[in-house]
Amino acid sequence: MGATTVWSRDQVAARILNGETLIVYDGHLLLIPQKWLDAHPGGSLALLHFVGRDATDEIQANHQDDTMKLIPRYSIGRVELTDGIWEPFLPPIAAGWVRRRGSGGKMEWYKEAVEVFAKEETEFTPSSSVLLVENAATHSQASGPTLSNIQPPPSPLSLKQQARQSKAYRELHKRIIDAGLYKTRYITGYGPEIVRYTLLAFFSAYAYSHQWFITSAVFLGLFWHQLVFSAHDLGHMGVTHNWALDRIIATIIADFIGGLSIGWWVQNHNVHHLVTNHPSHDPDIEHIPFFAISPAFLDSLWSSYYKRTMKLDVFAKIFLQIQHKIFYVVMAFARFNLYANSYTYLYQKYFDTKRARGGNWAWRLEMAGILFFWTWFGRVLYGCGSWQTALVYLLVSHAVTSPLHVQIVLSHFSMPTGDLGPVESFPHRQMRTTTDVICAESIEFIHGGLHLQVTHHLFPRLPRHNLRRASELVKQFAKEEGLTYAEFGFVDGNHEVIGTLKHVAEQVKIMGQVAKVEAKEAVEKKMAATDAMLGIAHKNGNGTHSAH
């Protein structure tokens, strides 16, 4: 990074307000051009959430060495540091501001959402919390954000302490690298996995050939359940560590065999890893109208990922009041929601930039994969002989994958969702919002090794077969830094999640009761006022009659 210009905090703020995408990395100021913002493999949101912030840890955790070598070309100089620390801004997107092309093709500021600050200090809405609700105004805001919009609220965290934890995390990362834990265990790791996949697929096909359709559906579901763990690794570039090769293999697994878009999953999952458990930004906890894991969702928040309001409408109120009772039922059909998200993503990508559509072989390969999937799976359903049997086969095969969805939410649903602001360091945020599921080594294949979510969130590209060894180093790091390494058993984890859902359900019920009382009082007041008016009118009427 040869640029020698030093940028002050005020100068950085001015350029951000002027519409530039500026990110701090290792003391350098990176200027991200619009073309790269549009074509970034991890999605534009992965960059926009770090405008004005130091993203050194996040960048190093999520990128290969070859990609890191490209970073110097984006540097426009260094930034002024105070005691070696960069004081972060609140990214414009966190304040509801985004850039869009106007009618003349020029990029303009647009206020898509309005900030909601904590009315009172709670575990769900700390004083540093910045949530979003939809902006009632629909026109483009050419004036753009002001300096006050990108100044974060005071945080309960110490910036110096967070910087110290960040430094300790980088030292931990070096120990992980030196221990060779980024090396993929192709034989001892993926060897048994491939054997398992092959057997499950064989048993499904064998049962189907004998018209044991339910048995076949169960094995197919188990096949999908296990195979998705490898798709996860590939999406993180954690297998061959080559983006193109990992994406091709991932597309074969996810799209051709599973009918799901790996492109959508990577984009969704990257955002989840970067803004974990933030109610307005993390798509992995935004499940209105079926689930709400924080009372904050009861304010009809805006989702910066889905670009819509998560409305607390009548439908949501009904489901949220019983969400702890229907949790496993909804999880049984969760795969259908993945289809919807996948195909919505692929449809939107069709209208994306030229590089993301016509010049992107990955998109075309995915489309071919989805077509192939529904061709072979449609043939499987047709071969069941009747629509009733085909329906049962469809439901059973998809329901069998539900333990995967349960496992994923266990690691986050019961953890804090409060926003501690951009001051919070990468390791602190990941360890605060993520927990492990305790599991014996002999049966961890059931969880795909991803029950060690704390370590995975700290080192997303780490091959999952090495997570257990890495977790020992992470636990030592947590002890040294005074951080909590959260973990609980599978049963206890389920109890925690159900308890969280029940708590919010009770809040919804209370809201309903309060609304009924207020409505009753309003009616009573109106009736009393009406009676009073009628009484006055009657009295006046009698007086007039007597006088007459």
mmCIF file of C-alpha atoms in Angstrom, residues 79 114 161 307 351 355:
data_model
loop_
_atom_site.group_PDB
_atom_site.id
_atom_site.type_symbol
_atom_site.label_atom_id
_atom_site.label_comp_id
_atom_site.label_asym_id
_atom_site.label_seq_id
_atom_site.Cartn_x
_atom_site.Cartn_y
_atom_site.Cartn_z
ATOM 1 C CA VAL A 79 -6.151 7.435 8.289
ATOM 2 C CA VAL A 114 -35.759 5.814 9.682
ATOM 3 C CA GLN A 161 -10.654 -2.489 25.313
ATOM 4 C CA LYS A 307 -35.803 -4.381 1.792
ATOM 5 C CA PHE A 351 -31.920 -7.953 -13.747
ATOM 6 C CA ARG A 355 -21.186 -8.634 -14.764
#
